[in-house]
Coordinates of C-alpha atoms and ligand atoms in Angstrom, one line a residue:
M95 CA -28.6 6.9 9.7
R96 CA -29.0 8.9 6.5
L97 CA -32.5 9.9 5.4
P98 CA -33.3 9.5 1.8
N99 CA -33.2 12.7 -0.1
L100 CA -36.6 13.0 -1.9
F101 CA -35.3 15.4 -4.5
V102 CA -32.8 12.9 -5.8
L103 CA -34.1 10.5 -8.5
P104 CA -33.1 6.9 -8.0
S105 CA -30.6 6.8 -10.8
H106 CA -28.4 4.0 -9.4
D107 CA -25.2 5.9 -10.1
L108 CA -22.2 4.6 -8.4
A109 CA -19.2 6.0 -6.5
I110 CA -16.2 3.8 -6.0
D111 CA -13.4 4.1 -3.4
L112 CA -10.9 2.0 -5.1
G113 CA -8.5 1.6 -2.2
T114 CA -5.2 -0.3 -2.0
V115 CA -6.6 -2.4 0.9
N116 CA -10.4 -2.1 0.6
T117 CA -12.8 -1.2 -2.1
L118 CA -16.2 0.4 -1.3
V119 CA -19.1 1.0 -3.6
Y120 CA -21.8 3.6 -2.9
V121 CA -25.0 3.5 -4.8
S122 CA -26.8 6.8 -5.0
G123 CA -29.9 6.9 -3.0
K124 CA -28.8 3.8 -1.0
G125 CA -25.4 4.5 0.5
I126 CA -22.5 2.0 0.8
V127 CA -23.6 -1.4 -0.5
L128 CA -20.2 -3.1 -0.9
N129 CA -17.0 -3.1 1.2
E130 CA -14.5 -5.8 0.3
P131 CA -10.7 -6.3 0.4
S132 CA -9.0 -5.3 -2.9
V133 CA -7.7 -8.8 -3.4
V134 CA -7.8 -11.1 -6.4
A135 CA -6.8 -14.8 -6.4
L136 CA -5.4 -16.0 -9.7
E137 CA -5.0 -19.5 -10.8
T138 CA -2.6 -20.5 -13.5
R139 CA -3.3 -23.7 -15.5
G140 CA -1.5 -24.7 -18.7
G141 CA 0.1 -21.3 -18.9
I142 CA -3.3 -19.5 -18.7
R143 CA -4.1 -17.2 -15.9
R144 CA -7.7 -17.0 -14.7
V145 CA -9.4 -15.4 -11.8
R146 CA -10.4 -17.8 -9.1
A147 CA -11.8 -15.4 -6.5
I148 CA -12.2 -11.7 -5.8
G149 CA -12.6 -9.7 -2.6
A150 CA -13.3 -11.3 0.8
D151 CA -13.1 -14.8 -0.6
A152 CA -9.7 -14.0 -2.2
K153 CA -8.4 -12.4 1.0
L154 CA -9.0 -15.6 3.0
M155 CA -6.6 -17.3 0.6
M156 CA -3.8 -14.8 1.1
G157 CA -0.5 -16.5 2.2
K158 CA -2.2 -19.9 2.0
T159 CA -2.4 -20.7 -1.7
P160 CA -1.1 -23.8 -3.5
E161 CA 1.7 -23.2 -6.0
N162 CA -0.6 -22.5 -9.0
V163 CA -2.8 -20.0 -7.2
E164 CA -1.7 -16.6 -6.2
A165 CA -3.7 -14.1 -4.1
I166 CA -2.6 -10.6 -5.2
R167 CA -3.5 -7.0 -4.4
P168 CA -3.6 -5.3 -7.8
L169 CA -3.2 -1.9 -6.2
R170 CA 0.0 -1.5 -4.2
G171 CA 1.5 1.6 -2.7
G172 CA -1.5 3.6 -3.9
V173 CA -0.9 2.8 -7.6
I174 CA -2.2 0.2 -9.9
A175 CA 0.5 -2.6 -9.9
D176 CA -1.4 -4.9 -12.3
I177 CA -3.8 -3.0 -14.6
E178 CA -5.4 -6.1 -16.2
V179 CA -6.3 -7.6 -12.9
A180 CA -7.4 -4.3 -11.4
E181 CA -9.8 -3.9 -14.3
Q182 CA -11.3 -7.3 -13.7
M183 CA -11.7 -6.4 -10.0
I184 CA -13.4 -3.1 -10.7
K185 CA -15.7 -4.7 -13.1
H186 CA -16.6 -7.5 -10.7
F187 CA -17.3 -5.0 -7.8
I188 CA -19.5 -2.8 -10.0
E189 CA -21.5 -5.8 -11.2
K190 CA -21.9 -7.1 -7.6
A191 CA -22.9 -3.7 -6.3
Q192 CA -25.7 -3.6 -8.9
G193 CA -26.9 -7.1 -7.8
G194 CA -25.8 -8.9 -11.0
H195 CA -25.8 -8.1 -14.6
G196 CA -28.4 -6.4 -16.8
R197 CA -30.9 -5.4 -14.2
L198 CA -30.5 -1.7 -14.6
P199 CA -33.0 0.7 -16.0
R200 CA -30.1 2.6 -17.6
R201 CA -26.4 2.7 -17.7
P202 CA -25.0 4.4 -14.6
S203 CA -22.6 7.3 -14.1
V204 CA -19.7 6.2 -12.0
A205 CA -17.4 8.3 -9.9
I206 CA -14.1 6.8 -9.0
C207 CA -11.7 8.2 -6.4
V208 CA -8.1 8.4 -7.3
P209 CA -5.0 9.5 -5.3
S210 CA -3.9 13.0 -6.2
G211 CA -0.7 11.7 -7.6
S212 CA -2.2 9.2 -10.0
T213 CA -0.9 9.3 -13.6
P214 CA -2.9 9.8 -16.8
V215 CA -2.2 6.1 -17.7
E216 CA -3.7 4.9 -14.4
R217 CA -6.7 7.2 -14.8
R218 CA -7.3 5.9 -18.3
A219 CA -7.1 2.3 -17.1
I220 CA -9.6 3.0 -14.3
R221 CA -12.0 4.7 -16.8
Q222 CA -11.7 1.8 -19.2
A223 CA -12.5 -0.7 -16.5
A224 CA -15.6 1.2 -15.4
Q225 CA -16.7 1.6 -19.0
S226 CA -16.3 -2.1 -19.7
A227 CA -18.4 -2.8 -16.6
G228 CA -21.2 -0.7 -18.2
A229 CA -20.6 2.8 -17.0
A230 CA -22.1 5.5 -19.3
K231 CA -20.1 8.3 -17.8
V232 CA -17.0 8.1 -15.6
W233 CA -16.1 10.9 -13.2
I234 CA -12.9 11.2 -11.3
I235 CA -12.8 12.7 -7.8
E236 CA -9.7 13.2 -5.7
E237 CA -9.5 11.0 -2.7
S238 CA -8.8 13.8 -0.3
M239 CA -11.8 15.8 -1.6
A240 CA -14.0 12.8 -1.2
A241 CA -12.6 12.1 2.3
A242 CA -13.3 15.7 3.3
I243 CA -16.9 15.7 2.1
G244 CA -17.5 12.3 3.8
A245 CA -16.1 13.8 7.0
G246 CA -18.6 16.6 6.8
M247 CA -16.1 19.4 6.1
P248 CA -17.4 22.6 4.5
V249 CA -15.4 22.1 1.3
T250 CA -17.5 24.3 -1.0
E251 CA -17.1 27.4 1.3
P252 CA -14.2 29.8 1.4
I253 CA -12.9 28.2 4.5
G254 CA -9.6 26.3 4.6
G255 CA -9.6 22.9 6.0
M256 CA -7.0 20.2 6.3
V257 CA -7.7 16.5 5.8
V258 CA -5.2 13.7 6.4
D259 CA -6.3 10.4 4.8
I260 CA -4.2 7.5 5.9
G261 CA -5.0 4.5 3.8
G262 CA -3.2 1.2 3.3
G263 CA -0.9 2.3 0.5
T264 CA -0.7 6.1 0.8
T265 CA -1.3 9.0 3.1
E266 CA -2.9 12.0 1.3
V267 CA -2.6 15.4 2.9
A268 CA -4.7 18.2 1.5
I269 CA -5.9 21.7 2.2
L270 CA -9.3 22.4 0.7
S271 CA -11.3 25.5 0.1
L272 CA -14.0 26.5 -2.5
S273 CA -14.4 23.0 -3.9
G274 CA -10.7 22.7 -4.8
L275 CA -7.4 21.5 -3.4
A276 CA -5.4 24.5 -2.3
Y277 CA -2.5 22.2 -1.6
S278 CA -2.1 18.5 -1.8
T279 CA 0.7 16.0 -1.3
S280 CA 0.9 12.3 -1.0
V281 CA 3.4 10.0 0.6
R282 CA 3.6 6.3 0.0
V283 CA 3.4 5.4 3.6
G284 CA 0.2 3.9 5.1
G285 CA -1.0 0.8 6.9
D286 CA 0.9 -1.6 4.6
K287 CA 4.2 0.0 5.6
L288 CA 3.4 -0.4 9.3
D289 CA 2.6 -4.1 8.7
D290 CA 5.9 -4.5 6.9
A291 CA 7.8 -2.8 9.7
I292 CA 6.2 -5.0 12.3
A293 CA 7.1 -8.2 10.3
I294 CA 10.7 -7.0 9.8
A295 CA 11.2 -6.2 13.5
I296 CA 9.9 -9.6 14.6
R297 CA 12.1 -11.3 12.1
R298 CA 15.2 -9.4 13.4
K299 CA 14.5 -9.7 17.1
H300 CA 12.8 -13.0 17.4
N301 CA 13.9 -14.9 14.3
L302 CA 10.3 -15.5 13.4
M303 CA 8.9 -15.0 10.0
I304 CA 5.3 -13.9 10.0
G305 CA 2.9 -13.3 7.1
E306 CA 1.2 -10.0 6.2
V307 CA -2.1 -11.0 7.6
T308 CA -0.5 -11.8 11.0
A309 CA 1.4 -8.5 10.9
E310 CA -1.8 -6.6 10.3
R311 CA -3.5 -8.4 13.2
I312 CA -0.7 -7.4 15.6
K313 CA -1.1 -3.8 14.5
L314 CA -4.8 -3.8 15.0
Q315 CA -4.6 -5.4 18.4
I316 CA -1.7 -3.7 20.1
G317 CA -0.3 -1.1 17.6
T318 CA 0.1 2.4 18.8
A319 CA 1.7 5.6 17.6
R320 CA 3.2 6.4 21.0
A321 CA 5.3 4.1 23.2
P322 CA 3.3 3.0 26.2
A323 CA 4.0 4.9 29.4
D324 CA 4.2 1.7 31.6
G325 CA 7.1 -0.3 30.2
R326 CA 6.1 -3.0 27.7
G327 CA 2.3 -2.2 27.6
K328 CA 0.0 -4.9 26.3
V329 CA 1.4 -8.2 24.9
M330 CA 0.1 -10.8 22.5
Q331 CA 1.2 -14.1 20.9
A332 CA 2.3 -14.2 17.3
K333 CA 2.7 -17.3 15.2
G334 CA 4.9 -17.9 12.2
R335 CA 7.9 -19.9 11.0
D336 CA 11.0 -20.1 13.3
L337 CA 13.9 -19.2 11.0
V338 CA 16.5 -21.0 13.1
R339 CA 14.7 -24.3 13.5
G340 CA 12.7 -24.1 10.4
V341 CA 9.5 -25.2 12.1
P342 CA 6.3 -23.3 13.2
G343 CA 6.9 -21.1 16.2
E344 CA 5.2 -18.7 18.5
I345 CA 6.5 -15.7 20.4
E346 CA 5.2 -13.0 22.7
I347 CA 5.3 -9.4 21.3
S348 CA 4.8 -6.3 23.3
Q349 CA 3.2 -3.0 22.5
A350 CA 6.5 -1.2 23.2
E351 CA 8.2 -3.3 20.5
V352 CA 5.4 -2.6 18.0
A353 CA 5.5 1.1 18.7
E354 CA 9.2 1.1 18.1
A355 CA 8.9 -0.9 14.9
I356 CA 6.4 1.5 13.4
A357 CA 7.8 4.8 14.7
E358 CA 9.7 5.6 11.6
S359 CA 6.6 5.3 9.3
V360 CA 4.4 7.2 11.8
N361 CA 7.0 10.0 11.9
Q362 CA 7.1 10.1 8.1
I363 CA 3.4 10.8 8.1
I364 CA 3.7 13.5 10.7
A365 CA 6.5 15.1 8.8
T366 CA 4.4 15.2 5.7
V367 CA 1.7 17.0 7.6
L368 CA 4.2 19.5 9.1
N369 CA 5.6 20.1 5.6
A370 CA 2.1 20.8 4.3
L371 CA 1.4 23.3 7.1
E372 CA 4.6 25.1 6.2
N373 CA 3.4 25.5 2.6
T374 CA 0.0 26.9 3.5
A375 CA -1.0 30.4 2.6
P376 CA -1.5 32.5 5.7
E377 CA -5.3 33.0 5.4
L378 CA -5.8 29.3 5.0
A379 CA -3.4 28.6 7.9
A380 CA -5.5 30.8 10.1
D381 CA -8.6 28.8 9.2
I382 CA -6.8 25.5 10.0
I383 CA -5.9 26.8 13.5
E384 CA -9.7 27.3 14.0
Q385 CA -10.9 24.2 12.3
G386 CA -8.2 21.8 13.3
I387 CA -7.0 18.8 11.3
V388 CA -9.4 16.0 10.3
M389 CA -8.0 12.4 10.0
T390 CA -9.7 9.8 7.8
G391 CA -8.8 6.3 6.4
G392 CA -8.2 3.1 8.3
G393 CA -4.7 4.3 9.4
A394 CA -6.3 7.1 11.4
L395 CA -7.7 4.5 13.7
L396 CA -4.2 3.5 15.0
S397 CA -4.2 4.1 18.7
E398 CA -2.8 7.5 19.8
F399 CA -2.2 8.7 16.2
D400 CA -4.5 11.7 16.7
S401 CA -2.8 12.8 19.9
A402 CA 0.7 12.3 18.4
L403 CA -0.2 14.5 15.5
S404 CA -1.8 17.1 17.7
Q405 CA 1.3 17.3 19.8
A406 CA 3.6 17.6 16.8
T407 CA 1.5 20.3 15.1
G408 CA 0.1 22.1 18.2
L409 CA -3.3 22.0 16.5
P410 CA -6.5 20.3 17.4
V411 CA -6.9 16.9 15.6
V412 CA -10.1 14.9 15.2
V413 CA -10.6 11.4 13.7
A414 CA -13.6 11.4 11.5
E415 CA -16.4 9.3 12.9
N416 CA -16.7 7.0 10.0
A417 CA -13.0 7.1 9.1
L418 CA -13.0 3.9 6.9
F419 CA -16.1 5.1 4.9
C420 CA -15.4 8.8 4.4
V421 CA -14.0 8.5 0.9
A422 CA -16.9 6.4 -0.4
E423 CA -19.5 8.4 1.5
G424 CA -18.0 11.7 0.2
A425 CA -17.8 10.5 -3.4
G426 CA -21.4 9.3 -3.2
R427 CA -22.6 12.6 -1.9
A428 CA -20.7 14.4 -4.6
L429 CA -22.7 12.4 -7.2
E430 CA -26.0 12.9 -5.4
D431 CA -25.9 16.6 -4.7
T432 CA -25.3 19.2 -7.4
V433 CA -23.7 21.6 -4.8
Y434 CA -20.6 19.4 -5.2
R435 CA -20.5 19.3 -9.1
G436 CA -17.3 21.3 -9.1
V437 CA -15.4 18.5 -7.4
L438 CA -16.1 15.9 -10.1
H439 CA -13.7 15.9 -13.1
N440 CA -14.0 14.2 -16.5
A441 CA -12.1 11.0 -16.6
Ligands
ATP134 N1 -8.0 0.2 14.1 C1 -7.0 0.3 13.3 N2 -5.8 0.6 13.7 C2 -4.7 0.7 12.8 N3 -4.9 0.5 11.5 C3 -6.1 0.2 11.0 C4 -7.2 0.1 11.9 N4 -8.3 -0.3 11.1 C5 -7.8 -0.4 9.8 N5 -6.5 -0.1 9.8 C6 -5.6 -0.1 8.6 O1 -6.1 0.8 7.6 C7 -5.7 0.4 6.4 C8 -6.9 0.3 5.4 O2 -7.4 1.6 5.4 P1 -8.3 2.1 4.2 O3 -9.4 1.2 3.9 O4 -8.6 3.5 4.4 O5 -7.2 2.0 3.0 P2 -7.4 2.1 1.4 O6 -8.4 3.1 1.1 O7 -7.7 0.7 0.9 O8 -5.9 2.5 0.9 P3 -5.5 3.7 0.1 O9 -6.3 4.8 0.4 O10 -4.0 3.9 0.5 O11 -5.6 3.2 -1.3 C9 -5.1 -1.0 6.5 O12 -3.7 -0.9 6.5 C10 -5.6 -1.4 7.9 O13 -4.7 -2.3 8.5
MG135 MG1 -8.3 5.1 0.7

């Protein structure tokens, strides 16, 4: 539990982790108040598109919508795929986090996390969305920096640390020291790619077409970064549409099959980390040997991912305790505590 900091005025400033899969909002002085899927359901009537649901309600509709309704994820692969819809989503979450419109004593400052590779156009769209939702000042903070602060790394000190944030759309690898990124790289491989790989493997091997919600469920239940030692490992049932008979069907899938399906994506992430280590200045590399690698993001929770990464790098690896919340927590703390002012950039 976090104790309230008595030296921080209750200003109701907000930090937003605008993720490909989940959006979290942190209110200064309160902590994380909102955690919802980054999904918007759109309805088209008479050629006009309007929002039908946003967040958890919209996710329930995914893959189950009638013809005129579409549940979409406005951020895909770590970038904004649909700026207009993304703006509406950001606005909705900001208003919801504030408990409705117009109750604020003053207009808040808002810090929004962006992937290190985001373009100026994307940053501008994000700023506009926050401003139209009432933000007085918009700060940008790099996702990796926020993740590191949230994981409790000493980012303001002259000590090199490596953070690997595995989200739904991207994996961000960064080496941090003195409130800055000494090295950063991002690869468009994350949880979504693993889900896709599982769906493709099941279609090929079992002639069964499964939806993305089912693919993710399989990953969460039996996914693993390393093939099980004892043959097939755990098994589970998966339902979808039988492509041969054209009717609903069910198959049994094993942990070994899932591990094989996702191996390529897992290896791509590991290769990105190895590449980052090769590009690290010697003094920082020495620090990383001491400190180890910190993993954050939902993807870090994949079973055996930490041990696979540790084996490949020969370094100690830890998964941050609150892996799914690190980015939002870190961005929130950066807003609350002036020691982190250097990590906030003008949008
Ligand atoms: N226990 C788990 N095992 C494996 N994967 C998991 C687990 N829990 C969550 N995930 C995956 O983590 C991903 C979501 O993580 P997170 O919320 O960090 O992403 P995001 O911040 O929305 O994405 P990005 O940072 O790429 O924009 C999803 O793909 C989800 O399936
Ligand atoms: Mg993220």
